[in-house]
């Protein structure tokens, strides 16, 4: 099993530390890509250890070792749901409503060159939430946030980074979810057309 959640979907990954947000979203079970990686403590532990090691290499910041419990899994699933709501709100796929507050601290630390960096802080899953919201803020400031999307196939909902020029992508994979949706729409049109023809036939000739 791959512990890289996004790799299971074969999607293009978001750049830099922003990929950590995409990773969390893609832990959810979807179609034939594997189980929910936040379903058991063992799976979640493997995933978070791998994800944070990758994030640390990419961001150049240290990441703590998180030892998860069953209570932590519930917190992480709530965090995943919160990010799903935010991503869908940006894409206007969900009606506007009250979004959950982040309620996490971060540190602002200047580096040796004088640039101020957003550094996650806290313990356990609070640190993870701090890192995720910090990456979301940085992605918004860089103009990258609107390109993180959830596949329009509601059975799939894989998180993908849209690299199209006009940011118009809606499927994580056109050859699978896109074609499936097109075929479904085609069959529905044929069904409706057939129903209309039956009504015309059943109406009989007009009498003048």
PDB file of C-alpha atoms in Angstrom:
ATOM      1  CA  UNK A   1       0.000   0.000   0.000  1.00  0.00           C
ATOM      2  CA  UNK A   2       1.176   3.521  -0.763  1.00  0.00           C
ATOM      3  CA  UNK A   3       1.093   5.836   2.215  1.00  0.00           C
ATOM      4  CA  UNK A   4       1.199   8.857  -0.067  1.00  0.00           C
ATOM      5  CA  UNK A   5      -2.490   9.640  -0.304  1.00  0.00           C
ATOM      6  CA  UNK A   6      -2.337  11.713  -3.502  1.00  0.00           C
ATOM      7  CA  UNK A   7      -0.193   9.122  -5.289  1.00  0.00           C
ATOM      8  CA  UNK A   8      -3.045   6.622  -4.986  1.00  0.00           C
ATOM      9  CA  UNK A   9      -5.145   8.831  -7.275  1.00  0.00           C
ATOM     10  CA  UNK A  10      -2.382   9.535  -9.776  1.00  0.00           C
ATOM     11  CA  UNK A  11      -3.053  13.273  -9.537  1.00  0.00           C
ATOM     12  CA  UNK A  12      -0.698  16.167 -10.128  1.00  0.00           C
ATOM     13  CA  UNK A  13       0.484  17.336  -6.732  1.00  0.00           C
ATOM     14  CA  UNK A  14       0.350  20.886  -5.435  1.00  0.00           C
ATOM     15  CA  UNK A  15       3.753  22.612  -5.273  1.00  0.00           C
ATOM     16  CA  UNK A  16       5.914  22.841  -2.165  1.00  0.00           C
ATOM     17  CA  UNK A  17       4.465  22.556   1.297  1.00  0.00           C
ATOM     18  CA  UNK A  18       0.975  23.181  -0.114  1.00  0.00           C
ATOM     19  CA  UNK A  19       0.944  19.486  -1.046  1.00  0.00           C
ATOM     20  CA  UNK A  20       0.380  18.674   2.648  1.00  0.00           C
ATOM     21  CA  UNK A  21      -3.162  20.091   2.407  1.00  0.00           C
ATOM     22  CA  UNK A  22      -3.821  18.029  -0.717  1.00  0.00           C
ATOM     23  CA  UNK A  23      -2.439  14.956   1.045  1.00  0.00           C
ATOM     24  CA  UNK A  24      -4.893  15.342   3.910  1.00  0.00           C
ATOM     25  CA  UNK A  25      -7.838  15.694   1.522  1.00  0.00           C
ATOM     26  CA  UNK A  26      -6.779  12.589  -0.383  1.00  0.00           C
ATOM     27  CA  UNK A  27      -6.672  10.377   2.711  1.00  0.00           C
ATOM     28  CA  UNK A  28     -10.402   9.830   2.218  1.00  0.00           C
ATOM     29  CA  UNK A  29     -11.434   6.520   0.680  1.00  0.00           C
ATOM     30  CA  UNK A  30     -12.559   6.904  -2.918  1.00  0.00           C
ATOM     31  CA  UNK A  31     -13.672   4.338  -5.470  1.00  0.00           C
ATOM     32  CA  UNK A  32     -10.962   1.733  -6.051  1.00  0.00           C
ATOM     33  CA  UNK A  33      -7.981   3.768  -4.878  1.00  0.00           C
ATOM     34  CA  UNK A  34      -7.787   2.252  -1.411  1.00  0.00           C
ATOM     35  CA  UNK A  35      -9.193   2.620   2.103  1.00  0.00           C
ATOM     36  CA  UNK A  36      -9.559   5.726   4.228  1.00  0.00           C
ATOM     37  CA  UNK A  37      -6.063   6.367   5.546  1.00  0.00           C
ATOM     38  CA  UNK A  38      -7.563   7.957   8.652  1.00  0.00           C
ATOM     39  CA  UNK A  39      -9.687   4.891   9.303  1.00  0.00           C
ATOM     40  CA  UNK A  40      -7.320   3.169  11.719  1.00  0.00           C
ATOM     41  CA  UNK A  41      -4.555   4.378  13.989  1.00  0.00           C
ATOM     42  CA  UNK A  42      -2.021   2.169  12.186  1.00  0.00           C
ATOM     43  CA  UNK A  43      -2.842   3.497   8.709  1.00  0.00           C
ATOM     44  CA  UNK A  44      -2.997   7.095   9.930  1.00  0.00           C
ATOM     45  CA  UNK A  45       0.344   6.746  11.706  1.00  0.00           C
ATOM     46  CA  UNK A  46       2.051   5.500   8.556  1.00  0.00           C
ATOM     47  CA  UNK A  47       0.460   8.270   6.500  1.00  0.00           C
ATOM     48  CA  UNK A  48       1.243  11.190   8.815  1.00  0.00           C
ATOM     49  CA  UNK A  49       4.842  10.071   9.365  1.00  0.00           C
ATOM     50  CA  UNK A  50       5.459   9.896   5.622  1.00  0.00           C
ATOM     51  CA  UNK A  51       3.547  13.111   4.860  1.00  0.00           C
ATOM     52  CA  UNK A  52       5.373  15.168   7.478  1.00  0.00           C
ATOM     53  CA  UNK A  53       8.776  13.860   6.402  1.00  0.00           C
ATOM     54  CA  UNK A  54       7.995  14.971   2.844  1.00  0.00           C
ATOM     55  CA  UNK A  55       6.662  18.336   4.065  1.00  0.00           C
ATOM     56  CA  UNK A  56       9.791  18.931   6.146  1.00  0.00           C
ATOM     57  CA  UNK A  57      12.084  18.238   3.182  1.00  0.00           C
ATOM     58  CA  UNK A  58      10.036  20.529   0.964  1.00  0.00           C
ATOM     59  CA  UNK A  59       9.538  23.409   3.383  1.00  0.00           C
ATOM     60  CA  UNK A  60      12.952  23.281   5.029  1.00  0.00           C
ATOM     61  CA  UNK A  61      11.272  23.354   8.449  1.00  0.00           C
ATOM     62  CA  UNK A  62      11.463  20.661  11.140  1.00  0.00           C
ATOM     63  CA  UNK A  63       8.420  18.502  11.759  1.00  0.00           C
ATOM     64  CA  UNK A  64       7.689  16.752  15.051  1.00  0.00           C
ATOM     65  CA  UNK A  65       7.071  13.051  15.419  1.00  0.00           C
ATOM     66  CA  UNK A  66       3.340  12.618  15.951  1.00  0.00           C
ATOM     67  CA  UNK A  67       2.197   9.535  17.842  1.00  0.00           C
ATOM     68  CA  UNK A  68      -1.494   9.168  17.148  1.00  0.00           C
ATOM     69  CA  UNK A  69      -4.374   7.833  19.223  1.00  0.00           C
ATOM     70  CA  UNK A  70      -7.990   7.051  18.381  1.00  0.00           C
ATOM     71  CA  UNK A  71      -8.949  10.507  19.680  1.00  0.00           C
ATOM     72  CA  UNK A  72      -6.426  12.068  17.291  1.00  0.00           C
ATOM     73  CA  UNK A  73      -8.114  10.292  14.373  1.00  0.00           C
ATOM     74  CA  UNK A  74     -11.404  11.989  15.137  1.00  0.00           C
ATOM     75  CA  UNK A  75      -9.656  15.364  15.261  1.00  0.00           C
ATOM     76  CA  UNK A  76      -7.911  14.699  11.940  1.00  0.00           C
ATOM     77  CA  UNK A  77     -11.133  13.647  10.237  1.00  0.00           C
ATOM     78  CA  UNK A  78     -12.828  16.834  11.445  1.00  0.00           C
ATOM     79  CA  UNK A  79      -9.872  18.819  10.130  1.00  0.00           C
ATOM     80  CA  UNK A  80     -10.164  17.076   6.758  1.00  0.00           C
ATOM     81  CA  UNK A  81     -13.871  17.904   6.578  1.00  0.00           C
ATOM     82  CA  UNK A  82     -13.110  21.553   7.382  1.00  0.00           C
ATOM     83  CA  UNK A  83     -10.636  21.786   4.503  1.00  0.00           C
ATOM     84  CA  UNK A  84     -13.120  20.112   2.163  1.00  0.00           C
ATOM     85  CA  UNK A  85     -15.681  22.795   3.007  1.00  0.00           C
ATOM     86  CA  UNK A  86     -13.166  25.569   2.390  1.00  0.00           C
ATOM     87  CA  UNK A  87     -12.027  24.140  -0.961  1.00  0.00           C
ATOM     88  CA  UNK A  88     -15.607  23.626  -2.123  1.00  0.00           C
ATOM     89  CA  UNK A  89     -16.547  27.145  -1.028  1.00  0.00           C
ATOM     90  CA  UNK A  90     -13.735  28.633  -3.109  1.00  0.00           C
ATOM     91  CA  UNK A  91     -14.857  26.595  -6.129  1.00  0.00           C
ATOM     92  CA  UNK A  92     -18.521  27.557  -5.523  1.00  0.00           C
ATOM     93  CA  UNK A  93     -19.463  23.882  -5.443  1.00  0.00           C
ATOM     94  CA  UNK A  94     -21.251  24.313  -2.122  1.00  0.00           C
ATOM     95  CA  UNK A  95     -23.770  26.975  -1.044  1.00  0.00           C
ATOM     96  CA  UNK A  96     -22.150  29.707   1.046  1.00  0.00           C
ATOM     97  CA  UNK A  97     -22.412  29.277   4.773  1.00  0.00           C
ATOM     98  CA  UNK A  98     -20.493  29.565   7.989  1.00  0.00           C
ATOM     99  CA  UNK A  99     -17.066  27.982   7.615  1.00  0.00           C
ATOM    100  CA  UNK A 100     -15.303  26.530  10.660  1.00  0.00           C
ATOM    101  CA  UNK A 101     -12.734  28.751  12.412  1.00  0.00           C
ATOM    102  CA  UNK A 102      -9.137  27.597  12.176  1.00  0.00           C
ATOM    103  CA  UNK A 103      -8.370  28.509  15.813  1.00  0.00           C
ATOM    104  CA  UNK A 104      -4.686  27.541  15.630  1.00  0.00           C
ATOM    105  CA  UNK A 105      -1.508  29.453  16.529  1.00  0.00           C
ATOM    106  CA  UNK A 106       1.518  30.028  14.300  1.00  0.00           C
ATOM    107  CA  UNK A 107       4.887  31.671  14.907  1.00  0.00           C
ATOM    108  CA  UNK A 108       6.296  34.402  12.680  1.00  0.00           C
ATOM    109  CA  UNK A 109      10.072  34.021  12.567  1.00  0.00           C
ATOM    110  CA  UNK A 110      12.599  35.994  10.465  1.00  0.00           C
ATOM    111  CA  UNK A 111      15.243  33.863   8.784  1.00  0.00           C
ATOM    112  CA  UNK A 112      18.923  34.700   8.312  1.00  0.00           C
ATOM    113  CA  UNK A 113      18.140  36.714   5.187  1.00  0.00           C
ATOM    114  CA  UNK A 114      15.501  38.768   6.984  1.00  0.00           C
ATOM    115  CA  UNK A 115      12.452  37.108   5.406  1.00  0.00           C
ATOM    116  CA  UNK A 116       9.590  36.420   7.815  1.00  0.00           C
ATOM    117  CA  UNK A 117       8.446  32.803   7.762  1.00  0.00           C
ATOM    118  CA  UNK A 118       5.209  31.315   9.041  1.00  0.00           C
ATOM    119  CA  UNK A 119       6.240  28.484  11.361  1.00  0.00           C
ATOM    120  CA  UNK A 120       3.706  25.953  12.711  1.00  0.00           C
ATOM    121  CA  UNK A 121       3.507  25.579  16.461  1.00  0.00           C
ATOM    122  CA  UNK A 122       1.625  23.506  19.029  1.00  0.00           C
ATOM    123  CA  UNK A 123       1.669  19.865  20.019  1.00  0.00           C
ATOM    124  CA  UNK A 124       0.259  16.728  18.440  1.00  0.00           C
ATOM    125  CA  UNK A 125      -2.589  17.238  16.006  1.00  0.00           C
ATOM    126  CA  UNK A 126      -2.699  20.920  17.007  1.00  0.00           C
ATOM    127  CA  UNK A 127       0.722  21.260  15.366  1.00  0.00           C
ATOM    128  CA  UNK A 128      -0.591  19.459  12.280  1.00  0.00           C
ATOM    129  CA  UNK A 129      -3.570  21.838  12.084  1.00  0.00           C
ATOM    130  CA  UNK A 130      -1.195  24.792  12.451  1.00  0.00           C
ATOM    131  CA  UNK A 131       0.962  23.510   9.576  1.00  0.00           C
ATOM    132  CA  UNK A 132      -2.039  22.901   7.318  1.00  0.00           C
ATOM    133  CA  UNK A 133      -3.667  26.299   7.876  1.00  0.00           C
ATOM    134  CA  UNK A 134      -0.301  28.015   7.481  1.00  0.00           C
ATOM    135  CA  UNK A 135       0.173  26.320   4.109  1.00  0.00           C
ATOM    136  CA  UNK A 136      -3.366  27.321   3.103  1.00  0.00           C
ATOM    137  CA  UNK A 137      -2.605  30.959   3.948  1.00  0.00           C
ATOM    138  CA  UNK A 138       0.673  30.900   2.031  1.00  0.00           C
ATOM    139  CA  UNK A 139      -1.057  29.285  -0.969  1.00  0.00           C
ATOM    140  CA  UNK A 140      -3.711  32.000  -0.968  1.00  0.00           C
ATOM    141  CA  UNK A 141      -1.066  34.720  -0.808  1.00  0.00           C
ATOM    142  CA  UNK A 142       0.750  33.092  -3.737  1.00  0.00           C
ATOM    143  CA  UNK A 143      -2.463  32.806  -5.795  1.00  0.00           C
ATOM    144  CA  UNK A 144      -2.309  28.998  -5.772  1.00  0.00           C
ATOM    145  CA  UNK A 145      -5.268  28.232  -3.535  1.00  0.00           C
ATOM    146  CA  UNK A 146      -8.024  28.346  -6.222  1.00  0.00           C
ATOM    147  CA  UNK A 147      -6.169  25.668  -8.178  1.00  0.00           C
ATOM    148  CA  UNK A 148      -6.660  23.041  -5.474  1.00  0.00           C
ATOM    149  CA  UNK A 149      -9.945  21.355  -6.337  1.00  0.00           C
ATOM    150  CA  UNK A 150     -12.033  18.318  -5.538  1.00  0.00           C
ATOM    151  CA  UNK A 151     -13.070  16.144  -8.483  1.00  0.00           C
ATOM    152  CA  UNK A 152     -16.652  16.885  -9.599  1.00  0.00           C
ATOM    153  CA  UNK A 153     -17.368  13.150  -9.481  1.00  0.00           C
ATOM    154  CA  UNK A 154     -18.963  13.006  -6.034  1.00  0.00           C
ATOM    155  CA  UNK A 155     -18.092   9.316  -5.744  1.00  0.00           C
ATOM    156  CA  UNK A 156     -14.437  10.216  -6.240  1.00  0.00           C
ATOM    157  CA  UNK A 157     -13.749  13.689  -4.796  1.00  0.00           C
ATOM    158  CA  UNK A 158      -9.982  13.296  -5.289  1.00  0.00           C
ATOM    159  CA  UNK A 159      -8.100  16.518  -4.587  1.00  0.00           C
ATOM    160  CA  UNK A 160      -6.053  17.654  -7.585  1.00  0.00           C
ATOM    161  CA  UNK A 161      -3.948  20.663  -8.490  1.00  0.00           C
ATOM    162  CA  UNK A 162      -5.369  22.236 -11.636  1.00  0.00           C
ATOM    163  CA  UNK A 163      -2.606  23.279 -14.036  1.00  0.00           C
ATOM    164  CA  UNK A 164      -4.881  24.305 -16.919  1.00  0.00           C
ATOM    165  CA  UNK A 165      -4.178  27.784 -18.261  1.00  0.00           C
ATOM    166  CA  UNK A 166      -7.595  29.173 -17.360  1.00  0.00           C
ATOM    167  CA  UNK A 167      -8.034  27.060 -14.214  1.00  0.00           C
ATOM    168  CA  UNK A 168     -11.051  25.303 -15.715  1.00  0.00           C
ATOM    169  CA  UNK A 169     -10.380  21.679 -14.713  1.00  0.00           C
ATOM    170  CA  UNK A 170     -13.195  19.843 -12.965  1.00  0.00           C
ATOM    171  CA  UNK A 171     -12.114  16.161 -13.101  1.00  0.00           C
ATOM    172  CA  UNK A 172      -9.089  14.683 -11.366  1.00  0.00           C
ATOM    173  CA  UNK A 173      -8.761  12.410 -14.423  1.00  0.00           C
ATOM    174  CA  UNK A 174     -10.689  13.110 -17.624  1.00  0.00           C
ATOM    175  CA  UNK A 175     -10.221   9.534 -18.896  1.00  0.00           C
ATOM    176  CA  UNK A 176     -11.956   8.055 -15.834  1.00  0.00           C
ATOM    177  CA  UNK A 177     -14.230  10.441 -13.975  1.00  0.00           C
ATOM    178  CA  UNK A 178     -14.728  12.732 -16.981  1.00  0.00           C
ATOM    179  CA  UNK A 179     -15.675   9.961 -19.372  1.00  0.00           C
ATOM    180  CA  UNK A 180     -17.889   8.329 -16.751  1.00  0.00           C
ATOM    181  CA  UNK A 181     -19.811  11.580 -16.268  1.00  0.00           C
ATOM    182  CA  UNK A 182     -20.118  12.153 -20.022  1.00  0.00           C
ATOM    183  CA  UNK A 183     -21.415   8.623 -20.561  1.00  0.00           C
ATOM    184  CA  UNK A 184     -23.936   9.065 -17.755  1.00  0.00           C
ATOM    185  CA  UNK A 185     -25.150  12.338 -19.267  1.00  0.00           C
ATOM    186  CA  UNK A 186     -25.361  10.737 -22.729  1.00  0.00           C
ATOM    187  CA  UNK A 187     -27.481   7.864 -21.407  1.00  0.00           C
ATOM    188  CA  UNK A 188     -29.742  10.301 -19.578  1.00  0.00           C
ATOM    189  CA  UNK A 189     -30.247  12.339 -22.772  1.00  0.00           C
ATOM    190  CA  UNK A 190     -31.104   9.156 -24.695  1.00  0.00           C
ATOM    191  CA  UNK A 191     -33.523   8.109 -21.979  1.00  0.00           C
ATOM    192  CA  UNK A 192     -35.266  11.485 -22.044  1.00  0.00           C
ATOM    193  CA  UNK A 193     -35.311  11.519 -25.855  1.00  0.00           C
ATOM    194  CA  UNK A 194     -36.818   8.038 -25.922  1.00  0.00           C
ATOM    195  CA  UNK A 195     -39.439   9.088 -23.417  1.00  0.00           C
ATOM    196  CA  UNK A 196     -40.324  12.117 -25.564  1.00  0.00           C
ATOM    197  CA  UNK A 197     -40.672   9.919 -28.670  1.00  0.00           C
ATOM    198  CA  UNK A 198     -42.982   7.567 -26.779  1.00  0.00           C
ATOM    199  CA  UNK A 199     -45.187  10.501 -25.830  1.00  0.00           C
ATOM    200  CA  UNK A 200     -45.312  11.659 -29.457  1.00  0.00           C
ATOM    201  CA  UNK A 201     -46.227   8.151 -30.668  1.00  0.00           C
ATOM    202  CA  UNK A 202     -48.849   7.704 -27.980  1.00  0.00           C
ATOM    203  CA  UNK A 203     -50.495  11.033 -28.820  1.00  0.00           C
ATOM    204  CA  UNK A 204     -51.768   9.728 -32.174  1.00  0.00           C
ATOM    205  CA  UNK A 205     -52.686  11.722 -35.283  1.00  0.00           C
ATOM    206  CA  UNK A 206     -54.314  15.077 -34.867  1.00  0.00           C
ATOM    207  CA  UNK A 207     -57.913  15.388 -35.969  1.00  0.00           C
ATOM    208  CA  UNK A 208     -58.897  18.574 -37.794  1.00  0.00           C
TER     209      UNK A 208
END
